[in-house]
Amino acid sequence: MKVGLLTGGGDCPGLNAVIRAVARRSFSRGHEVVGVREGWRGLVDGIFEPLGGSEISGLLPRGGTILGTSRTNPYKLDGGVEAVLERFAAEGFDALVAIGGEDTLGVAARLHAEHDLPVVGVPKTIDNDLSGTDYTFGFDTAVTIATEAIDRLHTTAESHNRVMVVEVMGRHAGWIAVMSGIAGGADVILIPEQPVDYDDVVEGIRKRHARGKNFSIVVVSEGCDLPGIEDTGEVDAFGHVTLSHRGVGEVLGREIEERTGFETRVTVLGHVQRGGSPTPRDRVLATRYGLKAAELAYTGQFGQMAALRGDDIVAVSLEEATAELKTVPPEWYAVAQAFFG
Ligand code: F6P
C-alpha cells in the first residue's frame, strides 16, 4: 500500500507524533509512506516527500509539522478538486491520512462523499472544537501553556495590585479560556458562547477588592463578542473571520481600567499557545490517533476519523465530526463561574 500523509490548517504540538505513529505502523506492514507538503496545497500542486526511517526519527517531542501546513482550500481554487484527484491517482496513492481540524477534515469529508477519495482523518486543533471526539490533540499543550502564563501573571498582579487581562486563542469556542481559567484560578472568564456584560465583569472585580483581594485575573477568549468591537471582515480561504486583529484583550482591559480605576495590564498569548513540544498527554493521544488512522487506512475504513471517546480510541465518520462545531456547554461554564468574583 502507498499511504499519503498531510497536515493542514493551523499547526499544533503533536502533529509530528501522529506522522511518526502512522509511518511506524505502516512501515511494519511493509507499506510505503509519502508526505504531502503543506496541506491540501501539496495535492493541488503535487509536492511530495517520501518518508523513511530517518525522516521520522526524533519526531515524538518535536513541535510544528515536518510536512509544513497551509489553509489551502481546493474547493476555492479553480480546478483545485480535479487537481487533487489527478495528483492522487498519478502518485499511485492507495490511501490518504489527513491530519487537521474542521476545515482540513471538512475538505476530506467532501472529497470522500463526492469523489470516493480513500481518506481517513485525525483530529487536530488547539481549539478542541471538533465534534465526534472528546479531545483533539494539541489542546492539552495549549491549555498547559495558558495555565502557566496565568500562574505567572498571578504573582506579578498581586505584587502590583493590578488587574491582568489574558487573551487566549480558541476561535469561536471558549475551551482554552475555560480550561486554563479553571486550572489557573481566574476570577473572570469570558468566552464566545456566553454574552458579555461589562457591568457583571466590573462588579466581580469590585467584589474581590471589597473583600481585600487587590488584584484580579481575567481570561478572555479571542472570539468573544465584546461591545465596541467591530470585525474588519477579513476572512481566510474557509470563510473564517480573522480574529487576531480584533484586539479583544486591549478593548476589555481599557474598559475595566476606565470603569474601576484599577490599574490594568493586558497579555495576548497568541501563537505561543501553538508552539513548542507537546505535553505527555498530547504525545500519547497523537500516537494513539496515528496508530488508529493507519489501521483505518489498512482495513479500508475510509471516510472515518480516529476519535477519543472516554478512554477508548474509536472510529467516527468524518461527516459527523465536521457537521458542527463543538462549543463549550453551559455546564462547563458553570464550573468556571463558581469561582468568579
Ligand atoms: O485554529 C487554531 C488557531 O490558533 C485559532 O485559535 C486562531 O484563531 C487561529 O488558529 C490563528 O490563525 P493564524 O495562525 O492563521 O494566525
mmCIF file of N, CA and C in Angstrom, residues 98-163:
data_model
loop_
_atom_site.group_PDB
_atom_site.id
_atom_site.type_symbol
_atom_site.label_atom_id
_atom_site.label_comp_id
_atom_site.label_asym_id
_atom_site.label_seq_id
_atom_site.Cartn_x
_atom_site.Cartn_y
_atom_site.Cartn_z
ATOM 1 N N ALA A 98 -5.404 12.435 6.487
ATOM 2 C CA ALA A 98 -5.456 13.896 6.619
ATOM 3 C C ALA A 98 -5.505 14.238 8.103
ATOM 4 N N ILE A 99 -4.534 15.030 8.547
ATOM 5 C CA ILE A 99 -4.469 15.416 9.956
ATOM 6 C C ILE A 99 -4.851 16.891 10.013
ATOM 7 N N GLY A 100 -5.980 17.194 10.629
ATOM 8 C CA GLY A 100 -6.397 18.588 10.614
ATOM 9 C C GLY A 100 -7.611 18.847 11.471
ATOM 10 N N GLY A 101 -8.074 20.088 11.407
ATOM 11 C CA GLY A 101 -9.261 20.490 12.156
ATOM 12 C C GLY A 101 -10.484 20.492 11.257
ATOM 13 N N GLU A 102 -11.493 21.267 11.638
ATOM 14 C CA GLU A 102 -12.764 21.221 10.904
ATOM 15 C C GLU A 102 -12.607 21.579 9.421
ATOM 16 N N ASP A 103 -11.667 22.471 9.080
ATOM 17 C CA ASP A 103 -11.521 22.875 7.674
ATOM 18 C C ASP A 103 -10.862 21.773 6.841
ATOM 19 N N THR A 104 -9.688 21.326 7.293
ATOM 20 C CA THR A 104 -8.953 20.283 6.562
ATOM 21 C C THR A 104 -9.800 19.010 6.473
ATOM 22 N N LEU A 105 -10.424 18.648 7.593
ATOM 23 C CA LEU A 105 -11.226 17.417 7.603
ATOM 24 C C LEU A 105 -12.562 17.620 6.888
ATOM 25 N N GLY A 106 -13.034 18.870 6.840
ATOM 26 C CA GLY A 106 -14.260 19.172 6.083
ATOM 27 C C GLY A 106 -14.012 18.905 4.599
ATOM 28 N N VAL A 107 -12.839 19.291 4.104
ATOM 29 C CA VAL A 107 -12.472 19.025 2.706
ATOM 30 C C VAL A 107 -12.359 17.504 2.498
ATOM 31 N N ALA A 108 -11.737 16.822 3.468
ATOM 32 C CA ALA A 108 -11.587 15.354 3.370
ATOM 33 C C ALA A 108 -12.960 14.683 3.299
ATOM 34 N N ALA A 109 -13.881 15.146 4.159
ATOM 35 C CA ALA A 109 -15.234 14.559 4.197
ATOM 36 C C ALA A 109 -15.920 14.740 2.842
ATOM 37 N N ARG A 110 -15.787 15.935 2.264
ATOM 38 C CA ARG A 110 -16.424 16.211 0.968
ATOM 39 C C ARG A 110 -15.799 15.391 -0.152
ATOM 40 N N LEU A 111 -14.463 15.315 -0.150
ATOM 41 C CA LEU A 111 -13.780 14.544 -1.213
ATOM 42 C C LEU A 111 -14.164 13.072 -1.133
ATOM 43 N N HIS A 112 -14.366 12.594 0.093
ATOM 44 C CA HIS A 112 -14.774 11.204 0.242
ATOM 45 C C HIS A 112 -16.219 11.020 -0.230
ATOM 46 N N ALA A 113 -17.108 11.925 0.222
ATOM 47 C CA ALA A 113 -18.537 11.788 -0.120
ATOM 48 C C ALA A 113 -18.779 11.999 -1.613
ATOM 49 N N GLU A 114 -18.089 12.988 -2.190
ATOM 50 C CA GLU A 114 -18.397 13.350 -3.580
ATOM 51 C C GLU A 114 -17.556 12.591 -4.609
ATOM 52 N N HIS A 115 -16.339 12.179 -4.199
ATOM 53 C CA HIS A 115 -15.440 11.560 -5.193
ATOM 54 C C HIS A 115 -14.860 10.236 -4.729
ATOM 55 N N ASP A 116 -15.384 9.752 -3.601
ATOM 56 C CA ASP A 116 -14.922 8.454 -3.104
ATOM 57 C C ASP A 116 -13.415 8.415 -2.833
ATOM 58 N N LEU A 117 -12.843 9.542 -2.483
ATOM 59 C CA LEU A 117 -11.404 9.567 -2.179
ATOM 60 C C LEU A 117 -11.158 8.699 -0.942
ATOM 61 N N PRO A 118 -10.196 7.785 -1.018
ATOM 62 C CA PRO A 118 -9.930 6.914 0.139
ATOM 63 C C PRO A 118 -9.132 7.656 1.221
ATOM 64 N N VAL A 119 -9.832 8.396 2.050
ATOM 65 C CA VAL A 119 -9.169 9.231 3.036
ATOM 66 C C VAL A 119 -9.662 8.902 4.448
ATOM 67 N N VAL A 120 -8.760 8.994 5.422
ATOM 68 C CA VAL A 120 -9.141 8.887 6.839
ATOM 69 C C VAL A 120 -8.607 10.132 7.548
ATOM 70 N N GLY A 121 -9.192 10.449 8.714
ATOM 71 C CA GLY A 121 -8.836 11.694 9.387
ATOM 72 C C GLY A 121 -8.272 11.494 10.784
ATOM 73 N N VAL A 122 -7.517 12.506 11.220
ATOM 74 C CA VAL A 122 -7.010 12.564 12.600
ATOM 75 C C VAL A 122 -7.339 13.964 13.139
ATOM 76 N N PRO A 123 -7.997 14.046 14.307
ATOM 77 C CA PRO A 123 -8.488 15.340 14.801
ATOM 78 C C PRO A 123 -7.442 16.173 15.531
ATOM 79 N N LYS A 124 -7.037 17.236 14.879
ATOM 80 C CA LYS A 124 -6.031 18.155 15.423
ATOM 81 C C LYS A 124 -6.635 19.531 15.640
ATOM 82 N N THR A 125 -6.364 20.184 16.702
ATOM 83 C CA THR A 125 -6.529 21.632 16.859
ATOM 84 C C THR A 125 -6.385 22.012 18.330
ATOM 85 N N ILE A 126 -5.706 23.123 18.566
ATOM 86 C CA ILE A 126 -5.627 23.609 19.954
ATOM 87 C C ILE A 126 -7.006 24.058 20.431
ATOM 88 N N ASP A 127 -7.939 24.321 19.488
ATOM 89 C CA ASP A 127 -9.243 24.889 19.870
ATOM 90 C C ASP A 127 -10.189 23.849 20.491
ATOM 91 N N ASN A 128 -9.923 22.575 20.272
ATOM 92 C CA ASN A 128 -10.759 21.462 20.764
ATOM 93 C C ASN A 128 -12.219 21.574 20.323
ATOM 94 N N ASP A 129 -12.451 22.121 19.138
ATOM 95 C CA ASP A 129 -13.831 22.403 18.742
ATOM 96 C C ASP A 129 -14.398 21.419 17.718
ATOM 97 N N LEU A 130 -13.762 20.240 17.609
ATOM 98 C CA LEU A 130 -14.263 19.242 16.657
ATOM 99 C C LEU A 130 -15.268 18.315 17.327
ATOM 100 N N SER A 131 -16.385 18.107 16.678
ATOM 101 C CA SER A 131 -17.377 17.158 17.205
ATOM 102 C C SER A 131 -16.896 15.728 16.959
ATOM 103 N N GLY A 132 -17.509 14.798 17.650
ATOM 104 C CA GLY A 132 -17.215 13.381 17.387
ATOM 105 C C GLY A 132 -16.071 12.853 18.214
ATOM 106 N N THR A 133 -15.300 13.737 18.844
ATOM 107 C CA THR A 133 -14.201 13.278 19.693
ATOM 108 C C THR A 133 -14.240 14.064 21.010
ATOM 109 N N ASP A 134 -13.837 13.414 22.089
ATOM 110 C CA ASP A 134 -13.836 14.129 23.371
ATOM 111 C C ASP A 134 -12.761 15.209 23.371
ATOM 112 N N TYR A 135 -11.594 14.857 22.826
ATOM 113 C CA TYR A 135 -10.488 15.827 22.765
ATOM 114 C C TYR A 135 -9.720 15.701 21.462
ATOM 115 N N THR A 136 -9.255 16.842 20.976
ATOM 116 C CA THR A 136 -8.320 16.862 19.853
ATOM 117 C C THR A 136 -6.914 16.918 20.449
ATOM 118 N N PHE A 137 -5.907 16.446 19.711
ATOM 119 C CA PHE A 137 -4.556 16.606 20.248
ATOM 120 C C PHE A 137 -4.094 18.046 19.965
ATOM 121 N N GLY A 138 -3.214 18.537 20.818
ATOM 122 C CA GLY A 138 -2.768 19.939 20.717
ATOM 123 C C GLY A 138 -3.432 20.811 21.770
ATOM 124 N N PHE A 139 -4.653 20.434 22.129
ATOM 125 C CA PHE A 139 -5.416 21.231 23.102
ATOM 126 C C PHE A 139 -4.755 21.204 24.482
ATOM 127 N N ASP A 140 -4.348 20.029 24.917
ATOM 128 C CA ASP A 140 -3.765 19.925 26.265
ATOM 129 C C ASP A 140 -2.499 20.788 26.379
ATOM 130 N N THR A 141 -1.708 20.809 25.312
ATOM 131 C CA THR A 141 -0.488 21.620 25.343
ATOM 132 C C THR A 141 -0.845 23.110 25.434
ATOM 133 N N ALA A 142 -1.826 23.542 24.634
ATOM 134 C CA ALA A 142 -2.227 24.952 24.654
ATOM 135 C C ALA A 142 -2.750 25.346 26.039
ATOM 136 N N VAL A 143 -3.539 24.462 26.638
ATOM 137 C CA VAL A 143 -4.089 24.753 27.970
ATOM 138 C C VAL A 143 -2.962 24.800 29.007
ATOM 139 N N THR A 144 -1.990 23.918 28.852
ATOM 140 C CA THR A 144 -0.852 23.900 29.777
ATOM 141 C C THR A 144 -0.065 25.211 29.683
ATOM 142 N N ILE A 145 0.169 25.668 28.469
ATOM 143 C CA ILE A 145 0.919 26.920 28.272
ATOM 144 C C ILE A 145 0.122 28.104 28.843
ATOM 145 N N ALA A 146 -1.181 28.135 28.566
ATOM 146 C CA ALA A 146 -2.013 29.247 29.055
ATOM 147 C C ALA A 146 -2.095 29.227 30.582
ATOM 148 N N THR A 147 -2.161 28.041 31.146
ATOM 149 C CA THR A 147 -2.250 27.933 32.616
ATOM 150 C C THR A 147 -0.959 28.426 33.259
ATOM 151 N N GLU A 148 0.157 28.054 32.655
ATOM 152 C CA GLU A 148 1.433 28.516 33.212
ATOM 153 C C GLU A 148 1.517 30.040 33.143
ATOM 154 N N ALA A 149 1.030 30.605 32.047
ATOM 155 C CA ALA A 149 1.033 32.075 31.904
ATOM 156 C C ALA A 149 0.165 32.711 32.993
ATOM 157 N N ILE A 150 -0.998 32.126 33.231
ATOM 158 C CA ILE A 150 -1.893 32.670 34.265
ATOM 159 C C ILE A 150 -1.224 32.596 35.644
ATOM 160 N N ASP A 151 -0.573 31.473 35.923
ATOM 161 C CA ASP A 151 0.145 31.327 37.210
ATOM 162 C C ASP A 151 1.189 32.440 37.363
ATOM 163 N N ARG A 152 1.917 32.690 36.296
ATOM 164 C CA ARG A 152 2.973 33.717 36.349
ATOM 165 C C ARG A 152 2.358 35.102 36.500
ATOM 166 N N LEU A 153 1.245 35.339 35.822
ATOM 167 C CA LEU A 153 0.611 36.660 35.918
ATOM 168 C C LEU A 153 0.040 36.904 37.317
ATOM 169 N N HIS A 154 -0.370 35.817 37.979
ATOM 170 C CA HIS A 154 -0.884 35.934 39.351
ATOM 171 C C HIS A 154 0.126 36.626 40.268
ATOM 172 N N THR A 155 1.385 36.168 40.211
ATOM 173 C CA THR A 155 2.361 36.697 41.180
ATOM 174 C C THR A 155 2.666 38.166 40.913
ATOM 175 N N THR A 156 2.748 38.538 39.634
ATOM 176 C CA THR A 156 3.046 39.950 39.358
ATOM 177 C C THR A 156 1.805 40.824 39.596
ATOM 178 N N ALA A 157 0.619 40.270 39.319
ATOM 179 C CA ALA A 157 -0.625 41.024 39.585
ATOM 180 C C ALA A 157 -0.729 41.358 41.066
ATOM 181 N N GLU A 158 -0.416 40.362 41.885
ATOM 182 C CA GLU A 158 -0.536 40.516 43.337
ATOM 183 C C GLU A 158 0.471 41.558 43.863
ATOM 184 N N SER A 159 1.682 41.517 43.312
ATOM 185 C CA SER A 159 2.714 42.462 43.769
ATOM 186 C C SER A 159 2.342 43.903 43.467
ATOM 187 N N HIS A 160 1.639 44.120 42.343
ATOM 188 C CA HIS A 160 1.346 45.494 41.899
ATOM 189 C C HIS A 160 -0.111 45.923 42.112
ATOM 190 N N ASN A 161 -0.913 45.087 42.726
ATOM 191 C CA ASN A 161 -2.356 45.389 42.880
ATOM 192 C C ASN A 161 -3.009 45.706 41.529
ATOM 193 N N ARG A 162 -2.775 44.827 40.559
ATOM 194 C CA ARG A 162 -3.287 45.111 39.211
ATOM 195 C C ARG A 162 -4.357 44.110 38.772
ATOM 196 N N VAL A 163 -5.112 44.542 37.778
ATOM 197 C CA VAL A 163 -5.970 43.599 37.052
ATOM 198 C C VAL A 163 -5.162 43.146 35.842
#
